[in-house]
CSV table of C-alpha atoms in Angstrom, one decimal:
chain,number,residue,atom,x,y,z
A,1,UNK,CA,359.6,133.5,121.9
A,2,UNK,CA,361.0,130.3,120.6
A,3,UNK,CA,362.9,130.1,117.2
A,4,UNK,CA,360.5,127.6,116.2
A,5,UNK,CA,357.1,129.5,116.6
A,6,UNK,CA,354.8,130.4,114.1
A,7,UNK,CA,352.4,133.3,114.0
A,8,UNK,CA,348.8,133.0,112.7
A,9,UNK,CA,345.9,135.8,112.4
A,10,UNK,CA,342.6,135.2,113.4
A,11,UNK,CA,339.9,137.2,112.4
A,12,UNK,CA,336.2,137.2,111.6
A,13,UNK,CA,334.6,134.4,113.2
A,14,UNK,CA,337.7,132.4,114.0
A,15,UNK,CA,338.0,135.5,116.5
A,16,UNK,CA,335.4,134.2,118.7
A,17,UNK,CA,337.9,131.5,120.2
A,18,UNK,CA,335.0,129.1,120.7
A,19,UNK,CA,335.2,128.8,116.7
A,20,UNK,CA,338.5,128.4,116.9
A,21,UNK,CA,338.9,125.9,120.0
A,22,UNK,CA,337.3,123.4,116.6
A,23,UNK,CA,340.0,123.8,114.9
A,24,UNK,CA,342.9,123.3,117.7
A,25,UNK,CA,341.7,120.7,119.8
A,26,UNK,CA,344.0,118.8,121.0
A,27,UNK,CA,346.6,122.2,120.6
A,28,UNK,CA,347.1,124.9,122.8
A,29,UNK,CA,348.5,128.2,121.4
A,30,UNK,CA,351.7,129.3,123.2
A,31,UNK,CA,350.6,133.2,123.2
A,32,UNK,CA,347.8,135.4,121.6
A,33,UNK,CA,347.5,139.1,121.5
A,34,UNK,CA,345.0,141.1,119.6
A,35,UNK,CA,346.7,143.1,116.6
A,36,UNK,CA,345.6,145.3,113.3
A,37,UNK,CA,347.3,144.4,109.7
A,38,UNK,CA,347.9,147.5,108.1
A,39,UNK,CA,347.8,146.1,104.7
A,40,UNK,CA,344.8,143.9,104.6
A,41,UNK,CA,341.0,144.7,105.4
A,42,UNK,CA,338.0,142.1,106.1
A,43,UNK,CA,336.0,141.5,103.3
A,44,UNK,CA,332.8,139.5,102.7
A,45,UNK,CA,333.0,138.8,99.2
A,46,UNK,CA,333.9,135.0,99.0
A,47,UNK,CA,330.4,133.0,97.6
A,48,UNK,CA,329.4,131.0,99.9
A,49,UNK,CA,326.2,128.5,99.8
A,50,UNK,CA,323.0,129.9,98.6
A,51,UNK,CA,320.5,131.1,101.1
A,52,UNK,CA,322.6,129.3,104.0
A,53,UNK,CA,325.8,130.7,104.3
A,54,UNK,CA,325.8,133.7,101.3
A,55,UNK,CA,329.4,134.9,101.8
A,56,UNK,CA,332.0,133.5,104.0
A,57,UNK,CA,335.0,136.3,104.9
A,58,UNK,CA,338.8,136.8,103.9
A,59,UNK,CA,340.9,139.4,103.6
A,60,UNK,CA,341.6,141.9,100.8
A,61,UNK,CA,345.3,142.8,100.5
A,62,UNK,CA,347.1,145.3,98.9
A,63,UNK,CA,348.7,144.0,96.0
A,64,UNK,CA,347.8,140.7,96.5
A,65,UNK,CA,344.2,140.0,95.4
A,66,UNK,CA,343.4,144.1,95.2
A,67,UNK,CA,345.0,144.1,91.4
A,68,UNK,CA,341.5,144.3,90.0
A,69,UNK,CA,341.1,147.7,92.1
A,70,UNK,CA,343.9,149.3,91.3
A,71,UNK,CA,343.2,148.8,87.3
A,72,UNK,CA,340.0,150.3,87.5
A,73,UNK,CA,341.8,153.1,89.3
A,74,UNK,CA,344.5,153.3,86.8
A,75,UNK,CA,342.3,153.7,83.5
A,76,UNK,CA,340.1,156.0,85.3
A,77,UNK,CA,343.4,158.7,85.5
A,78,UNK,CA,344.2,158.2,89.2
A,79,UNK,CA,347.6,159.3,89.6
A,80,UNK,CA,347.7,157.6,93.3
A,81,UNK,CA,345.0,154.4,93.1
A,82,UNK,CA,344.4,154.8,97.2
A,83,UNK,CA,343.0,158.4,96.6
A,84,UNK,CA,340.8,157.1,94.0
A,85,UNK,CA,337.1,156.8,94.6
A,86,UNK,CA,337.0,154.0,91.9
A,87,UNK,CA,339.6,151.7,94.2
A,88,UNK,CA,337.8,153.1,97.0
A,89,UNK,CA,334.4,151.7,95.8
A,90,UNK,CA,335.8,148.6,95.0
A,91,UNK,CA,337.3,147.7,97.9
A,92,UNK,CA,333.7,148.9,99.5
A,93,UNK,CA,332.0,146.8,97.6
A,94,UNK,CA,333.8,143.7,99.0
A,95,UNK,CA,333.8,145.1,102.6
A,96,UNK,CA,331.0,147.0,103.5
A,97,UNK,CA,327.9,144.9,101.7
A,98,UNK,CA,325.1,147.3,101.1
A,99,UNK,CA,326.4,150.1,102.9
A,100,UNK,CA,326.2,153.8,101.6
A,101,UNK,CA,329.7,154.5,100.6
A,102,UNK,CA,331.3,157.4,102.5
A,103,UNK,CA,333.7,158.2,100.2
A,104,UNK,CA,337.0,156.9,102.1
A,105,UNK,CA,338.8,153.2,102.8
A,106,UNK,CA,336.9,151.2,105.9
A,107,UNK,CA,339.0,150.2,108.5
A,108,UNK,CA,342.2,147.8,108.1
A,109,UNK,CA,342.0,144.0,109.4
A,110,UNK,CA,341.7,143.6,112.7
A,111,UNK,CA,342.1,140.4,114.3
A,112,UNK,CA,343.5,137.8,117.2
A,113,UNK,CA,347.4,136.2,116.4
A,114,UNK,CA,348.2,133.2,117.9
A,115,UNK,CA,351.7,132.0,118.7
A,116,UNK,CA,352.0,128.3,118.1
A,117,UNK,CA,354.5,125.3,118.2
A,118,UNK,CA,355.8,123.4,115.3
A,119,UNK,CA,353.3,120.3,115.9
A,120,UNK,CA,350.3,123.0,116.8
A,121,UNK,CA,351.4,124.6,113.5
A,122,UNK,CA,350.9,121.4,111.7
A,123,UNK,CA,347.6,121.0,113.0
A,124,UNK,CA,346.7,124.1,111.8
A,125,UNK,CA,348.0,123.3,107.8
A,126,UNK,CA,346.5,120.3,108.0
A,127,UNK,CA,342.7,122.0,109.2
A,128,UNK,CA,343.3,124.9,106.8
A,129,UNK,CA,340.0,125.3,104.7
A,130,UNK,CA,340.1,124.3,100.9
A,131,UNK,CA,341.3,126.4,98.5
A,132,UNK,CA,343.6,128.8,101.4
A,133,UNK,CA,346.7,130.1,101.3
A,134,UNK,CA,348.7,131.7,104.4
A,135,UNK,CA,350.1,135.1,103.3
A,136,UNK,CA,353.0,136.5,105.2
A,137,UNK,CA,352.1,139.8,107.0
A,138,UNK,CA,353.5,142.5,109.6
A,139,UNK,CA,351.0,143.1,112.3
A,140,UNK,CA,351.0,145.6,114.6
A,141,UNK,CA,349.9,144.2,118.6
A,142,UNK,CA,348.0,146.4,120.9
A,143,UNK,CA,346.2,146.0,123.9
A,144,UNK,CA,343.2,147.1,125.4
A,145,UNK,CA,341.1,147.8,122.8
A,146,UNK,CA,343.5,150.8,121.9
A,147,UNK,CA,345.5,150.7,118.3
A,148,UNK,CA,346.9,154.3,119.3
A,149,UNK,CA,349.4,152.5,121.4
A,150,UNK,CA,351.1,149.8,119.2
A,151,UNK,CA,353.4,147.8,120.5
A,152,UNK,CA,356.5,146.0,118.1
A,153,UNK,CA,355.6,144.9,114.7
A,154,UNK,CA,356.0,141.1,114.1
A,155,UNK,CA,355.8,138.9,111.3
A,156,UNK,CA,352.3,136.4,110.7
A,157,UNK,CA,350.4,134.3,108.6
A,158,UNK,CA,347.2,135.8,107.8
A,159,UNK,CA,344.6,133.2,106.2
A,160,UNK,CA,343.5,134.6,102.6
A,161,UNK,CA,340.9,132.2,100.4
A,162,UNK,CA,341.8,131.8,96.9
A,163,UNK,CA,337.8,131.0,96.3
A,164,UNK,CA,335.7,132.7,93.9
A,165,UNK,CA,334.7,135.8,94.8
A,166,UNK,CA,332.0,138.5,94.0
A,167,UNK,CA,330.9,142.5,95.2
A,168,UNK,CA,327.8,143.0,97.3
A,169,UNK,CA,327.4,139.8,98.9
A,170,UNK,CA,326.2,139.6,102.2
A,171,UNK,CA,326.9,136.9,105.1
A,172,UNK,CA,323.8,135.3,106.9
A,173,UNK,CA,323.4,137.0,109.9
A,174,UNK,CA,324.8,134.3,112.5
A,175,UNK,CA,328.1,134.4,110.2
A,176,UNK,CA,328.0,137.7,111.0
A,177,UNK,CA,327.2,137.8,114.5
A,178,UNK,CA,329.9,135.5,115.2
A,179,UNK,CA,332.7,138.3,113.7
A,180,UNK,CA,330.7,140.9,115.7
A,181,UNK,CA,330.8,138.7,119.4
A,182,UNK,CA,334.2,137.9,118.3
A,183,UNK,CA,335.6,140.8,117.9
A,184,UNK,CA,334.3,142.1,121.1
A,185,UNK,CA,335.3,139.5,123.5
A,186,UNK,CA,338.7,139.8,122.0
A,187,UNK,CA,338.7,143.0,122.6
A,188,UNK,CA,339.5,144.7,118.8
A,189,UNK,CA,339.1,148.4,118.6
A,190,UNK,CA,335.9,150.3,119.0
A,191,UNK,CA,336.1,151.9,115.5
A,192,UNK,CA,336.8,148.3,114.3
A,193,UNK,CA,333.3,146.8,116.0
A,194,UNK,CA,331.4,150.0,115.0
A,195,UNK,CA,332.3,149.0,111.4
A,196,UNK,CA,331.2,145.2,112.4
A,197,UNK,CA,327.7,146.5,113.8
A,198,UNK,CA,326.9,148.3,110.3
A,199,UNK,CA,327.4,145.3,107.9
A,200,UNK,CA,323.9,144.5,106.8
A,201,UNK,CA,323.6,140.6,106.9
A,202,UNK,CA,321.7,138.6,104.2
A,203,UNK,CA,317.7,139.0,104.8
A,204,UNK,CA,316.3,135.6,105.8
A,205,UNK,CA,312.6,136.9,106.3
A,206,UNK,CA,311.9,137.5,103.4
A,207,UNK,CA,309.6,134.8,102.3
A,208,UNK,CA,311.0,132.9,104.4
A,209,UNK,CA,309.3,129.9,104.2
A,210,UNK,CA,310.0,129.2,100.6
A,211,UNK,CA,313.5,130.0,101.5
A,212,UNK,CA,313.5,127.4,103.9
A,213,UNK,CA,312.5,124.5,101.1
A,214,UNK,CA,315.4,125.8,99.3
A,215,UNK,CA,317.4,125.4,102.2
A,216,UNK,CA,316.8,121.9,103.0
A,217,UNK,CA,317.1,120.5,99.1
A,218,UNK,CA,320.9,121.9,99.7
A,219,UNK,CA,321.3,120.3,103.1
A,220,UNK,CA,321.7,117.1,102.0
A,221,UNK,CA,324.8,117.5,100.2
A,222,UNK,CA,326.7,118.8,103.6
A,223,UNK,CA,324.9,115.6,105.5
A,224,UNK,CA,325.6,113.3,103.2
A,225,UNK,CA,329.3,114.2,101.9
A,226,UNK,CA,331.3,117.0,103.8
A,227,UNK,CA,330.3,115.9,107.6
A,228,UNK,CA,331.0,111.9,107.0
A,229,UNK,CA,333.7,113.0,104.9
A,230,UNK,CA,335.4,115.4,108.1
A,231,UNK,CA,334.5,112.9,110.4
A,232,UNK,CA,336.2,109.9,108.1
A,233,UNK,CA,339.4,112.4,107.9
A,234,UNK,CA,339.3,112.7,111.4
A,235,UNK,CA,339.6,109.4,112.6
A,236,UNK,CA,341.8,107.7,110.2
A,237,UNK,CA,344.2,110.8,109.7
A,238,UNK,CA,343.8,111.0,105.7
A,239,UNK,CA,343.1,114.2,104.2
A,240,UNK,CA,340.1,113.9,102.1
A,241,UNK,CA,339.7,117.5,101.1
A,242,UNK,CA,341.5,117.1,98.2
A,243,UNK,CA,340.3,113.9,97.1
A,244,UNK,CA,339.5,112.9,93.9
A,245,UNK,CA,336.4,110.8,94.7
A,246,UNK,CA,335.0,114.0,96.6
A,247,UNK,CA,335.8,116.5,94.0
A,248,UNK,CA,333.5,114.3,91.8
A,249,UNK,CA,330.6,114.5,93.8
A,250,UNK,CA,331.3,118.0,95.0
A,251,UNK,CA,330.9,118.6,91.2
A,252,UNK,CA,327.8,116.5,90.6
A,253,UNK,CA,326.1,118.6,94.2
A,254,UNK,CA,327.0,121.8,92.9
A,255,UNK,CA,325.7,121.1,89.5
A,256,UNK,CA,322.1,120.1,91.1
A,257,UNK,CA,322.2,123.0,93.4
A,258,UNK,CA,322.8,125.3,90.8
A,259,UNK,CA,319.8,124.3,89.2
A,260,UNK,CA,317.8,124.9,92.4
A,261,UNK,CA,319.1,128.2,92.9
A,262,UNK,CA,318.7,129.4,89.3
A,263,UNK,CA,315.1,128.1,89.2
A,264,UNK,CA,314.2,129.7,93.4
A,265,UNK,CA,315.7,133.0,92.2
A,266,UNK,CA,313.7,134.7,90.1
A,267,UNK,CA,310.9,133.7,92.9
A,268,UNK,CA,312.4,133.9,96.0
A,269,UNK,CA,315.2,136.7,95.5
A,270,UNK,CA,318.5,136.9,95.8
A,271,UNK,CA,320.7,133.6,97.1
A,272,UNK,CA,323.6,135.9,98.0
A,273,UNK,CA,322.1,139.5,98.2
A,274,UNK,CA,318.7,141.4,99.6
A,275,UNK,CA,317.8,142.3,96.1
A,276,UNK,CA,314.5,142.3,93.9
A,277,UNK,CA,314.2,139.1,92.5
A,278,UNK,CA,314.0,139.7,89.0
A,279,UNK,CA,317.2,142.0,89.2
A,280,UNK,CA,318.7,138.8,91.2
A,281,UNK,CA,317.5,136.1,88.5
A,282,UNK,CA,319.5,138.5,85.8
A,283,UNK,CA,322.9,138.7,87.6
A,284,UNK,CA,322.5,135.0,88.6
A,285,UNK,CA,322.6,134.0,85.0
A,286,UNK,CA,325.3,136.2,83.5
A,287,UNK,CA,327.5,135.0,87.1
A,288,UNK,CA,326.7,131.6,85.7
A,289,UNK,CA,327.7,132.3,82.2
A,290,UNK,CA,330.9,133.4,82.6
């Protein structure tokens, strides 16, 4: 392995390399192997869009973003927060939407790291999503679907969003399909895709054609602003992510959409959750207010 090379974890849908290909075309990784991080788990608790893309993954890790957790375990007496059901729960909430809670951790993080050159790595900074930061992170390798044979731990940088988060969301279910056919083709443990296969996506049926006028009030703001705006970026070579003249009408968007949402909500249900809609209406609100 080359002094210079840099380690990156995939996981959730950027483990479905076809996902991934967006993001490194022209590059080419030097190496990949599939690996579990010990510390971390996949969680579905960053809000995403309402009604399109409900919640978007990361990664929960321990004392990095799990702080929250182990204060709730702390007050409630828990002389070892791991063993608590309190941190228990709330690291369930974040990864196992809906799900009954079985009274124990889910499975660690398992995803795809990539071994890449210092340009590749570059590309990959410069690509990063808004608002992430790349945590450093031993990972264990293993092959063949089989974590009980590990090979040598190495060092990597695992992807975490620094984006507001919330419990009990649930992702749309191709966002979730994507982790599931990802994590298959890359081969991740069986107990890791059994854990995939019982995430309960976000119900689009549900009066779904009233969800679908909600939809397309909200698609105008990606058509209009983020795709010329990634395009643009693209061509020229000038990061616009962090622009100010975006930011502004990224505001000005999310102000209008908040409107639609808070007004569809108490009709239509839920934006994030499968929930009654008058329970949903309630949370949206106080989520709002603070």
């Amino acid at each position: 392995m080359a002094s210079s090379s840099h380690f990156y974890v995939a996981y959730g849908p950027e483990s479905f390399i076809r996902v991934f290909n967006q993001r490194l075309t022209p590059h080419k990784p030097l190496s990949s192997r599939t690996v579990r991080v010990p510390s971390a788990w996949l969680s579905f608790d960053v809000v995403g869009v309402a009604y399109l893309e409900p919640a978007l993954c990361s990664a929960l890790v321990r004392g990095l973003n799990d702080l929250e957790g182990r204060e709730l375990a702390k007050e409630s007496g828990a002389a070892v927060f791991e063993e608590s059901d309190v941190y228990k729960k709330w690291i369930w909430s974040r990864t196992c939407p809906q799900m009954e809670y079985l009274g124990e951790l889910p499975p660690v993080l398992e995803g795809v790291v990539y071994e890449f050159s210092e340009d590749a790595w570059k590309h990959i900074l410069a690509t990063a999503p808004p608002s992430t930061d790349l945590v450093p992170v031993s990972v264990v390798p293993f092959a063949n679907g089989d974590p009980a044979k590990p090979l040598p731990e190495l060092m990597a940088h695992l992807p975490v969003s620094q984006s507001p988060r919330a419990p009990n969301l649930q992702p749309s279910p191709t966002y979730l399909r994507l982790s599931i056919i990802g994590s298959m083709l890359s081969v991740l443990s069986r107990e890791y895709i059994a854990h995939l296969q019982l995430v309960r996506p976000f119900d689009h049926t549900v009066k779904s054609n009233m969800r679908r006028i909600v939809q397309l009030a909200l698609l105008p703001a990606f058509l209009v602003i983020h795709l010329p705006l990634r395009i643009l970026s693209r061509l020229v070579g000038i990061d616009f992510q962090l622009g100010t003249l975006r930011r502004t009408i990224v505001r000005l968007v999310a102000m209008v959409s908040r409107g639609i949402v808070s007004a569809s909500c108490g009709i239509l249900g839920s934006p994030y959750r499968n929930e009654e809609a008058e329970e949903s209406k309630s949370l949206f609100q106080k989520r709002k207010r603070s």
